[in-house]
CSV table of C-alpha atoms and ligand atoms in Angstrom, one decimal:
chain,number,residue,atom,x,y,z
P,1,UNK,CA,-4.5,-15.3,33.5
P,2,UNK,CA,-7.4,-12.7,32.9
P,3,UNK,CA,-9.8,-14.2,30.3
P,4,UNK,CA,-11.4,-11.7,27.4
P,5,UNK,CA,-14.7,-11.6,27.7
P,6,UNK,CA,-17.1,-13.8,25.9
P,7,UNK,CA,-18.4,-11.0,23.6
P,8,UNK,CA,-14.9,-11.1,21.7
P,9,UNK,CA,-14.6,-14.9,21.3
P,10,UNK,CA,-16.3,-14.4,17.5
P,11,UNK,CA,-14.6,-11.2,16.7
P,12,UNK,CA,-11.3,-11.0,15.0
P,13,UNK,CA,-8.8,-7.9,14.7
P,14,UNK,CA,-9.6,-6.2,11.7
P,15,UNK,CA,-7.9,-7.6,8.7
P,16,UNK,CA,-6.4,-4.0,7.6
P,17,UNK,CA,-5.1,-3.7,11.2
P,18,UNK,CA,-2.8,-6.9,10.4
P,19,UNK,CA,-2.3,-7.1,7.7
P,20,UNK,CA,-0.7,-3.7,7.7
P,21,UNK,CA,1.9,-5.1,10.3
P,22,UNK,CA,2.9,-7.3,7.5
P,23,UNK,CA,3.1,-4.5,4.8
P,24,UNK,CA,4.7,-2.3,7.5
P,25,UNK,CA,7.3,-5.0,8.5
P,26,UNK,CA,8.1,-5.5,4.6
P,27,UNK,CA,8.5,-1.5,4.3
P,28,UNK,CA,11.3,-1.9,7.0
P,29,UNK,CA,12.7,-4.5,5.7
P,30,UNK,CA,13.4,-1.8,2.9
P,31,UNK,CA,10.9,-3.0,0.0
P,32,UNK,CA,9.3,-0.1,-1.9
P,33,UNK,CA,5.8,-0.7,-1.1
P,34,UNK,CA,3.0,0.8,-3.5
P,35,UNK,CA,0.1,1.0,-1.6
P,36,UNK,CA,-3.4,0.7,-3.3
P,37,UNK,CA,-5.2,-1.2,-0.7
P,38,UNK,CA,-6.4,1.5,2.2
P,39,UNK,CA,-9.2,4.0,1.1
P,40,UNK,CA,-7.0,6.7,3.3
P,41,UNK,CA,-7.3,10.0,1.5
P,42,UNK,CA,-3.7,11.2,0.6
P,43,UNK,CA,-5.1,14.1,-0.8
P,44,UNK,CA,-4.9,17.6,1.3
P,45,UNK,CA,-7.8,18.9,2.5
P,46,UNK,CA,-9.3,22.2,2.0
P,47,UNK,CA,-7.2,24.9,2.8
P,48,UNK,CA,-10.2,27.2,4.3
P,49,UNK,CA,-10.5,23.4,6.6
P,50,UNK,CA,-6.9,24.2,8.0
P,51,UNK,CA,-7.3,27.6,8.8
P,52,UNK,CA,-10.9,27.7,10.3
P,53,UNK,CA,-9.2,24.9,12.8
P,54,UNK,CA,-6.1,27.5,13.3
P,55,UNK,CA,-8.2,30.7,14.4
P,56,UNK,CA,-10.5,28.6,16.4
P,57,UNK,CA,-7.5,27.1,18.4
P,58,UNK,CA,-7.4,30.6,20.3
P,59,UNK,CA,-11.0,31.0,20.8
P,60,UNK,CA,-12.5,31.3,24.4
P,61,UNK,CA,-13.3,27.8,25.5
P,62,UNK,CA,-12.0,26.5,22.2
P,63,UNK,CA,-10.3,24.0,25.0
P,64,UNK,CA,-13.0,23.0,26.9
P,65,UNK,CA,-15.6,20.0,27.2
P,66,UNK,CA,-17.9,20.8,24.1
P,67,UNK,CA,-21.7,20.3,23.9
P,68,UNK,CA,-22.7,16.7,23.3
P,69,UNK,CA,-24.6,17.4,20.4
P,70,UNK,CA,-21.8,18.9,18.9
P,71,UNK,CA,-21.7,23.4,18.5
P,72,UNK,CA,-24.8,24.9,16.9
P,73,UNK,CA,-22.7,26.1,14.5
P,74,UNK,CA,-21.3,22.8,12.9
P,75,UNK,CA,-25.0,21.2,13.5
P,76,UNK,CA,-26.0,24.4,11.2
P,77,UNK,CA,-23.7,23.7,8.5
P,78,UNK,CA,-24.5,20.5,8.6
P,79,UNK,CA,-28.0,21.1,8.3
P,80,UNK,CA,-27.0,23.7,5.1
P,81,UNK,CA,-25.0,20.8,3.6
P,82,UNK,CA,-28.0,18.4,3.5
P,83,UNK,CA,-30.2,21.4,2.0
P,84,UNK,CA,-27.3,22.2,-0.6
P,85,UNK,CA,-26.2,18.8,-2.2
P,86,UNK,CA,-28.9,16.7,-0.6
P,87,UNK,CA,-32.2,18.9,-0.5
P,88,UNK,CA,-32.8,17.0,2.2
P,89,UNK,CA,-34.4,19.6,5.2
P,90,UNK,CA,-33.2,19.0,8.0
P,91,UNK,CA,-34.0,20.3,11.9
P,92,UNK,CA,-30.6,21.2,13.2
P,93,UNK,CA,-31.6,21.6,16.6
P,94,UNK,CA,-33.3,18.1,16.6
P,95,UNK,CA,-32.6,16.0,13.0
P,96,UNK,CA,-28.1,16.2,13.2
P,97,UNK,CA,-26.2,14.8,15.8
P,98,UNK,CA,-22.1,14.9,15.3
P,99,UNK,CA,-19.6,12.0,15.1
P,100,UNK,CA,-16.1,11.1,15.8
P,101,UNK,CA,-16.6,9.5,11.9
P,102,UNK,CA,-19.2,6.9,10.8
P,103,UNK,CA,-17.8,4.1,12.3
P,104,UNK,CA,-18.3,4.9,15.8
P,105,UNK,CA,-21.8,5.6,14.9
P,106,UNK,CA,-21.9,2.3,13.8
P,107,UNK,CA,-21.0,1.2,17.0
P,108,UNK,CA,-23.3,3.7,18.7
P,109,UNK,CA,-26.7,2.8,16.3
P,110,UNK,CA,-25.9,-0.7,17.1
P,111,UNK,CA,-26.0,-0.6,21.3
P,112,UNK,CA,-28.8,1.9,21.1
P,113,UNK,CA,-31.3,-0.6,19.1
P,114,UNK,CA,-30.0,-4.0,19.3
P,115,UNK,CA,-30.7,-6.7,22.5
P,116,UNK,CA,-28.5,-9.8,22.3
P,117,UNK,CA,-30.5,-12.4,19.5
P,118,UNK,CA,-31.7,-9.2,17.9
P,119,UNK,CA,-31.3,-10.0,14.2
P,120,UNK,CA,-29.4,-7.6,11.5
P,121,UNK,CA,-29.3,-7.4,8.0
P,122,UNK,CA,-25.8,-7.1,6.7
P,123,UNK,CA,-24.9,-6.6,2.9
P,124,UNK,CA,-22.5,-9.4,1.7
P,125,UNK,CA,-20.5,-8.1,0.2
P,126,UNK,CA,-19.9,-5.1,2.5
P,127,UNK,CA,-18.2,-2.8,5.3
P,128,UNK,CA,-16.5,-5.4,7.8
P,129,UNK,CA,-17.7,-3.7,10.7
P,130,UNK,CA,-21.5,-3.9,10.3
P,131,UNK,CA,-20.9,-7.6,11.1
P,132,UNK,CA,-18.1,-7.2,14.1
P,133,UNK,CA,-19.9,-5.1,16.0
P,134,UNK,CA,-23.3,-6.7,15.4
P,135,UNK,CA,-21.4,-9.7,17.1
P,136,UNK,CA,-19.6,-7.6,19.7
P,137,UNK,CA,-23.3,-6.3,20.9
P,138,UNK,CA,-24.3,-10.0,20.9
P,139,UNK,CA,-27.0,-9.6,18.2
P,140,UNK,CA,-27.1,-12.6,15.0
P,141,UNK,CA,-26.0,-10.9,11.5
P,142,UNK,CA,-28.1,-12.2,8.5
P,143,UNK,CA,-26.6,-11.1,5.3
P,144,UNK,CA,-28.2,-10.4,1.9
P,145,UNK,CA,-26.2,-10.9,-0.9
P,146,UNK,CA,-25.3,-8.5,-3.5
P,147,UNK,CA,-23.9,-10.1,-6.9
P,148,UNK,CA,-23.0,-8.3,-10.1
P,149,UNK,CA,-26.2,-10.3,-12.0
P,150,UNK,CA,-28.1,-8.0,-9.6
P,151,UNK,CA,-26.3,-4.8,-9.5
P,152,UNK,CA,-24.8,-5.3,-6.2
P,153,UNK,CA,-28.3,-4.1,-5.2
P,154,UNK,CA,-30.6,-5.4,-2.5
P,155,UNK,CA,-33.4,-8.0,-3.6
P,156,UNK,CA,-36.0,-6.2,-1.5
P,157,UNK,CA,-38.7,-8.8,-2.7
P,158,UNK,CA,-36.7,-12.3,-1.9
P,159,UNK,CA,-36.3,-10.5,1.5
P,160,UNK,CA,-39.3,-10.3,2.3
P,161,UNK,CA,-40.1,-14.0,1.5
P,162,UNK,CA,-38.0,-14.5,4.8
P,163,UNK,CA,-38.7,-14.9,8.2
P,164,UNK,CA,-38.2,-11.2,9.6
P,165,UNK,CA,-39.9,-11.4,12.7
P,166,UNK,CA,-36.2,-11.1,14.8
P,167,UNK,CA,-34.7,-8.5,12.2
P,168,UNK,CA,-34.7,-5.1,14.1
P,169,UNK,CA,-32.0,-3.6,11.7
P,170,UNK,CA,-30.9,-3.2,8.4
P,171,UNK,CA,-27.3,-1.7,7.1
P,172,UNK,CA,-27.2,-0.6,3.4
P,173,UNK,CA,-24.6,1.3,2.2
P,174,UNK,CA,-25.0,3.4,-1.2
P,175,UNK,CA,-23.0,4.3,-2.8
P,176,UNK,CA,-21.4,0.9,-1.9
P,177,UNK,CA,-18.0,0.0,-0.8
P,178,UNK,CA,-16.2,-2.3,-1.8
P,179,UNK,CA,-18.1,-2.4,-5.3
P,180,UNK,CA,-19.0,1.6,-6.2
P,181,UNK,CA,-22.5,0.3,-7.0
P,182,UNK,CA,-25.3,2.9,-6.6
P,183,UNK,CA,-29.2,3.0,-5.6
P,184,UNK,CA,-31.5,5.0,-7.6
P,185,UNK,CA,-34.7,7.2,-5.8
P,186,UNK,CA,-36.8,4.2,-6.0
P,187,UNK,CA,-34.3,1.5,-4.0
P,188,UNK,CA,-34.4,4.3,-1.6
P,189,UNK,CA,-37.7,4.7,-1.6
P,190,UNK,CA,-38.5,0.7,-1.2
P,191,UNK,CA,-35.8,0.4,1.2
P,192,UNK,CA,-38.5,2.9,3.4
P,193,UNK,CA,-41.6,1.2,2.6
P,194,UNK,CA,-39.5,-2.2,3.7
P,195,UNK,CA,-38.6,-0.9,6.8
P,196,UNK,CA,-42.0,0.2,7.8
P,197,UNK,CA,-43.7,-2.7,6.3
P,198,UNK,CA,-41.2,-5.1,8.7
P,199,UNK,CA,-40.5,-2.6,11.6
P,200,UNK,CA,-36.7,-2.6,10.7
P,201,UNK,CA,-34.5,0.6,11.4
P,202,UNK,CA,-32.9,1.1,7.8
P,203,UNK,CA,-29.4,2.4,8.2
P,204,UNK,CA,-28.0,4.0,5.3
P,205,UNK,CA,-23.7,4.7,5.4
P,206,UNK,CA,-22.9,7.5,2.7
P,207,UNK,CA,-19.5,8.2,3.2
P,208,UNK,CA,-18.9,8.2,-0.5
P,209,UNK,CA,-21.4,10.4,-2.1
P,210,UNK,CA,-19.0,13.1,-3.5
P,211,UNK,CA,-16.0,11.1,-5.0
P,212,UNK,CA,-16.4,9.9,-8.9
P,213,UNK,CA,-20.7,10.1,-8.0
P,214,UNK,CA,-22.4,12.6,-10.3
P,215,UNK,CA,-25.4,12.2,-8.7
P,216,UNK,CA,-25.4,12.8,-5.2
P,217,UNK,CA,-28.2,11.1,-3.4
P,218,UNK,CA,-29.3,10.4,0.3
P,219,UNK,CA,-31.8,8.3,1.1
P,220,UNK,CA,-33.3,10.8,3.7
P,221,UNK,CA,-34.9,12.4,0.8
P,222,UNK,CA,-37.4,9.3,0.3
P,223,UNK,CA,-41.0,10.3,0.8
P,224,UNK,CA,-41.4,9.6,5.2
P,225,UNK,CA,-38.0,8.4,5.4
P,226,UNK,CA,-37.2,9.8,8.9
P,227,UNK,CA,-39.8,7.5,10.6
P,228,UNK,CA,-37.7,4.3,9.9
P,229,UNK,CA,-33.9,5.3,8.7
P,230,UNK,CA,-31.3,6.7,10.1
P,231,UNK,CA,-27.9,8.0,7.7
P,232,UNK,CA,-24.6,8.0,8.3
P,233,UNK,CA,-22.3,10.3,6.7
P,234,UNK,CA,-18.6,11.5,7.1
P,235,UNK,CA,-16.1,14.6,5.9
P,236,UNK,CA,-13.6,11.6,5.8
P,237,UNK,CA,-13.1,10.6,2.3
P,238,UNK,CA,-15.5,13.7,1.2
P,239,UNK,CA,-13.2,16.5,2.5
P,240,UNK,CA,-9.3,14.3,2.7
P,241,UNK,CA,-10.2,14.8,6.7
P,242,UNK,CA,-10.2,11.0,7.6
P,243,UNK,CA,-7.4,11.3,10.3
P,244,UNK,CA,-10.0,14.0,11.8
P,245,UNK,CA,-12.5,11.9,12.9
P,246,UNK,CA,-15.5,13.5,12.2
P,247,UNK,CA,-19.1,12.9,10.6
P,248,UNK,CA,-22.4,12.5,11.8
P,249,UNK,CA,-25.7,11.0,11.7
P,250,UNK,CA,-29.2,12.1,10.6
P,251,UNK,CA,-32.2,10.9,11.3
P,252,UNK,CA,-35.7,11.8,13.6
P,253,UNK,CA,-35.2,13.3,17.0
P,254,UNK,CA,-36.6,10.1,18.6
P,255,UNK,CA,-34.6,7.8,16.8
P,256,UNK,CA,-31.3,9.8,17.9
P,257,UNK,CA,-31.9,10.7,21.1
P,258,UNK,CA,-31.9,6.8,21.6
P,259,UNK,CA,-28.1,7.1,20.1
P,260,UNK,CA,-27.5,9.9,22.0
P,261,UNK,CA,-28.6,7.9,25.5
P,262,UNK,CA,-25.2,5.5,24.3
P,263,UNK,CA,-22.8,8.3,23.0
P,264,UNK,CA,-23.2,10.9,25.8
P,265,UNK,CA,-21.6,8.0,27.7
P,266,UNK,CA,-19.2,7.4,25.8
P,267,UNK,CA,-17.5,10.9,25.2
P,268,UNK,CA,-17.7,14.0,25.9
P,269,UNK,CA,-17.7,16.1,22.8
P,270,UNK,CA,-15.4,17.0,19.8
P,271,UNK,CA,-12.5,19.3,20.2
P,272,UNK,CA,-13.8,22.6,19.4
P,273,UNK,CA,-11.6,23.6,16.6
P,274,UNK,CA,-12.2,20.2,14.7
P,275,UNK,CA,-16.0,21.1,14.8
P,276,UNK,CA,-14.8,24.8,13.4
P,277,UNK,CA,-12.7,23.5,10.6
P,278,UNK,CA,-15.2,20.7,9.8
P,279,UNK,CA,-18.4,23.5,9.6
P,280,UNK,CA,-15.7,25.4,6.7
P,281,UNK,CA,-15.5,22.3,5.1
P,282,UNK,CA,-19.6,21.9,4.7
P,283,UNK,CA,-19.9,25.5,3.6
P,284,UNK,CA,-17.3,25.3,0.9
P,285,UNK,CA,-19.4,24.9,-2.5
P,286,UNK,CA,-19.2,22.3,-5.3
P,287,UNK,CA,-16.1,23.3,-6.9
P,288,UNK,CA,-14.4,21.8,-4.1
P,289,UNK,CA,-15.7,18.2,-5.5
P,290,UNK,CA,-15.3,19.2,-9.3
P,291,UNK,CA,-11.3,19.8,-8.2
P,292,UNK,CA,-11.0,16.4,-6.4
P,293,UNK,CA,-13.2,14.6,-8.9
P,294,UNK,CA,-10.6,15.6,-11.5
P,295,UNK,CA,-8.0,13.8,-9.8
P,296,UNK,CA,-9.6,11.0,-8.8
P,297,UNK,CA,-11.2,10.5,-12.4
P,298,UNK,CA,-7.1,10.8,-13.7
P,299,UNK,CA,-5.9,8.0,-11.1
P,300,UNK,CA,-8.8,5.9,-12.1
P,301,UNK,CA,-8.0,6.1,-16.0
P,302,UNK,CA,-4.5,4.8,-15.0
P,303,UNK,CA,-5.5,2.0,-12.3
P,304,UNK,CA,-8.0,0.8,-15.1
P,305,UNK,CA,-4.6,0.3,-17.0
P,306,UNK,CA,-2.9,-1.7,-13.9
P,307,UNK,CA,-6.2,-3.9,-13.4
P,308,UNK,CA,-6.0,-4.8,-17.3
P,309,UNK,CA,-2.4,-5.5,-17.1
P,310,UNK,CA,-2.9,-7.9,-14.4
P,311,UNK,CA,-5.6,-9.3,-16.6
P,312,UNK,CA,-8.2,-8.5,-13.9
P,313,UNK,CA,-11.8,-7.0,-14.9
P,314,UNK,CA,-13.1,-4.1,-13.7
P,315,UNK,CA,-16.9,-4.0,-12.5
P,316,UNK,CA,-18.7,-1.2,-15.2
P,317,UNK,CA,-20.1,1.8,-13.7
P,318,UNK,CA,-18.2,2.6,-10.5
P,319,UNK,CA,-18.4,5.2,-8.1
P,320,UNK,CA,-16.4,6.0,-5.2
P,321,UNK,CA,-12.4,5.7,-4.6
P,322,UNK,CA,-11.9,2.1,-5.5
P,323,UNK,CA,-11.8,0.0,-8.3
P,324,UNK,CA,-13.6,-3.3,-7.8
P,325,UNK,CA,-12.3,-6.3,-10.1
P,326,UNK,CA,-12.5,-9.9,-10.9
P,327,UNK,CA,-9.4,-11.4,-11.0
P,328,UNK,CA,-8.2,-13.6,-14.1
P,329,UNK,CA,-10.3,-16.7,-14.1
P,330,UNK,CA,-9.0,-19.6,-12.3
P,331,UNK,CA,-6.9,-17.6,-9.1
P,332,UNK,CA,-7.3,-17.2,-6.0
P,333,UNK,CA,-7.7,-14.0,-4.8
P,334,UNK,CA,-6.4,-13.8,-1.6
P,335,UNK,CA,-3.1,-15.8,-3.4
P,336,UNK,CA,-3.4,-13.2,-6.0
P,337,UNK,CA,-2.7,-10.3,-3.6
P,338,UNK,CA,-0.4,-12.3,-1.9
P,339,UNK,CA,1.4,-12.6,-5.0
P,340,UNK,CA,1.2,-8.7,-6.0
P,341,UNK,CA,2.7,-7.8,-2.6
P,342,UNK,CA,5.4,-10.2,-2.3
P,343,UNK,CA,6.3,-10.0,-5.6
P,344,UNK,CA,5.8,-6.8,-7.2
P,345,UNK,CA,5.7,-4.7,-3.3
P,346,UNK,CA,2.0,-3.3,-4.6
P,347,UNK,CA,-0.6,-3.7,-1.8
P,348,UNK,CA,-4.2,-4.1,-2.6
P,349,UNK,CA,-7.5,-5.7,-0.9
P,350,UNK,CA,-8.9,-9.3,-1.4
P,351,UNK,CA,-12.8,-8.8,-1.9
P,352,UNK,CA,-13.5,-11.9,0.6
P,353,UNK,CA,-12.9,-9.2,3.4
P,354,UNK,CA,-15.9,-8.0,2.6
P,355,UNK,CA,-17.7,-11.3,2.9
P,356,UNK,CA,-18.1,-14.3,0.4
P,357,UNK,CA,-19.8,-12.3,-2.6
P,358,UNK,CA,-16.4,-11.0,-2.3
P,359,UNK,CA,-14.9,-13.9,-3.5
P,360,UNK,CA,-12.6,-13.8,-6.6
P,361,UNK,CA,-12.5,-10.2,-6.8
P,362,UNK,CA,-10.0,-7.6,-5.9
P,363,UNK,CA,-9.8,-3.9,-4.7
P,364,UNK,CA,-7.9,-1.2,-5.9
P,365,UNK,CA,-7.8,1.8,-4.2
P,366,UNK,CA,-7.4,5.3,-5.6
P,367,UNK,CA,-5.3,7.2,-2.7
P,368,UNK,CA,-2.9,7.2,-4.5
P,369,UNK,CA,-0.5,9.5,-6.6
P,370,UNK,CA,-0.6,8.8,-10.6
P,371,UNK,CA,3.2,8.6,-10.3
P,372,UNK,CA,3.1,5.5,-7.9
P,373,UNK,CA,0.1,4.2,-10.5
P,374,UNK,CA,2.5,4.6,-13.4
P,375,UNK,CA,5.5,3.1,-11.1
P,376,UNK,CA,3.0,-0.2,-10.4
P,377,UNK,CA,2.0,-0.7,-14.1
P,378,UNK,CA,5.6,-0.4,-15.0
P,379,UNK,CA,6.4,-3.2,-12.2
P,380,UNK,CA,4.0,-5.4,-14.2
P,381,UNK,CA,4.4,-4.4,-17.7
P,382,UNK,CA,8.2,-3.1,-18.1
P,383,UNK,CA,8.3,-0.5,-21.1
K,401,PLP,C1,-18.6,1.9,4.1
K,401,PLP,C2,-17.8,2.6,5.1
K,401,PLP,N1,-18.4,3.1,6.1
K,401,PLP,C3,-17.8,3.8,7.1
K,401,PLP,C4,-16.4,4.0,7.0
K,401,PLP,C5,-15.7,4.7,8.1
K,401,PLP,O1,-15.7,6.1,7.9
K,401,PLP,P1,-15.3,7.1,9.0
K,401,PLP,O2,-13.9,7.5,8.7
K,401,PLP,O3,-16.3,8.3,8.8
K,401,PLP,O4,-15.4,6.5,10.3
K,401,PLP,C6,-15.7,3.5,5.9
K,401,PLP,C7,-14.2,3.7,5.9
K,401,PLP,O5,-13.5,3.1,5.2
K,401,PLP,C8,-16.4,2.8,4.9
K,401,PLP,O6,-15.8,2.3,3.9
């Protein structure tokens, strides 16, 4: 009997990863499953996307190991990206380094920076795997809770009441999933002066900065912001190329070069014509997001309808490709989806997931097409 190792004895498979069996099982079984729990773009993505990746499959070396800072090429667009929606400047040489998607960098950031007993500030509610790997690199996870009294926005000043003598790193994630809540200039701009007041790395993951967001913002634009933070950010849910794998991280040269010491050890760079198509996706301009907003903004109107059928209410002021709810007073959440799947075949996500703020709220996700919408409202609310 070969034991796991100890690392994994506080880590649990990820709860989409099961509970997915379950919803996969049921779909066998022949039930007509509407999904609205997985933030998996349905949505195609650009078509420039599909046939930059099509003409670079026949370039010379197109099959070979690739550089592991990714191809000067998709570090440039990259760079023109930030400049464009961001105008955040950005070295590409030095300041970009290429991803197989945020959440390996999360993995990455975290064996690069953290020694076991290292302490991390997680956001409660928040992204599942801040916490699972901060336990798989044997490090302590400290959450600060977000609430809808407070915006689902840090309370930078009860923080730093705390003891943060062990804290080394900080995960924020704007604009937020699961609630769509989004930081203004100044949260980014105390978030720096907190990390260099405390010497914690601030961390910012902005995979959601173009769906339902008017204002695009990243917090690399704060006044000195590249001493202490690092961002995260993905073509995933920005360009429909989740399945891809691809995004990066930005930050100073020091700072990922230290990431860089992990990944280059980990892989061996991205598949040539990913890195092409990904570059055409970067260079494509705004209209791109004004055409996906459109649909987005339609399913939205409709799964507002589905959440007040089921008597659930919506957060106000969301961002991003879910719809965050309470759900009607006095049920349990969890029981509550439980009851949706099993007996209306509609999947969606408990908020406890994403931690205990999460508690008695529910989330909706919006990849999906307005006729399955329309078919789950009708399961609920028969004409
Ligand atoms: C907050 C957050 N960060 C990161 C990711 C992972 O994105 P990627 O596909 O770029 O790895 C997700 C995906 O759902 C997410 O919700």
């Amino acid at each position: 009997m070969i034991e796991q190792a100890k690392r994994l004895d506080h880590v649990k498979e990820y709860y989409f990863s099961s509970k997915l069996r379950e919803v996969r099982a049921m779909a066998a079984a022949g039930k007509d499953i509407i999904n609205l729990g997985i933030g998996s773009p349905d949505l195609a993505p650009p078509q420039q996307v599909i046939s930059a990746l099509n003409e670079a499959l026949v370039n010379t070396g197109a099959h070979q190991y690739q550089p592991y800072k990714g191809t000067p090429d998709f570090r440039n667009a990259i760079a023109e990206f930030y400049q464009n929606h961001y105008q955040v400047s950005l070295n590409a040489e030095t300041e970009i380094l290429p991803l197989m998607g945020s959440k390996e960098g999360i993995t990455h950031i975290s064996m690069a920076f953290l020694n076991e007993g290292d302490e991390v500030l997680i956001p409660n509610p928040g992204y599942p795997t801040y916490s699972s790997v901060t336990e798989l690199v044997g490090a302590k996870a400290v959450y600060y809770d977000l609430n809808a009294e407070g915006n689902w926005l840090p309370n930078l000043e009860e923080l730093a009441k705390k003891d943060l003598s062990k804290v080394k790193l900080m995960w924020v994630n704007y604009p937020h999933m699961p609630t769509g809540a989004s930081a203004n200039e100044k949260l980014f701009a105390d978030l720096v002066k907190f990390g260099k007041e405390n010497n914690i790395l601030i961390v910012n993951d902005n995979p959601y900065s173009f769906i339902l967001n008017d204002n695009p913002k990243s917090i690399l634009k704060a006044e000195g912001a590249k001493d202490v933070v690092l961002e995260l950010n993905s073509l995933s849910k920005s360009f429909n190329m989740a399945g891809w794998r691809i995004g990066m991280l930005c930050g100073s040269e020091k700072n990922l070069n230290t990431v860089l010491k992990v990944k280059t050890n980990m892989d061996s760079g991205m598949f040539y014509p990913l890195q092409a198509g990904a570059a055409a996706a970067l260079r494509l301009n705004g209209d791109w997001f004004s055409a996906q907003n459109e649909i987005y903004q339609s399913r939205k109107e409709k799964v507002l309808k589905l959440a007040e059928a089921l008597q659930c209410e919506p957060e106000k002021d969301q961002t991003g490709m879910f719809v965050w709810a309470k759900v009607p007073k006095g049920t349990n959440a969890e029981a509550f989806v439980d009851f949706l799947l099993n007996k209306y075949h509609i999947f969606t996500a408990p908020g406890f997931i994403f931690g205990s703020n999460g508690e008695g709220y529910i989330r909706f996700s919006l990849c999906a097409t307005e006729e399955n919408i329309n078919r789950a409202i009708k399961r609920i609310k028969p004409a």
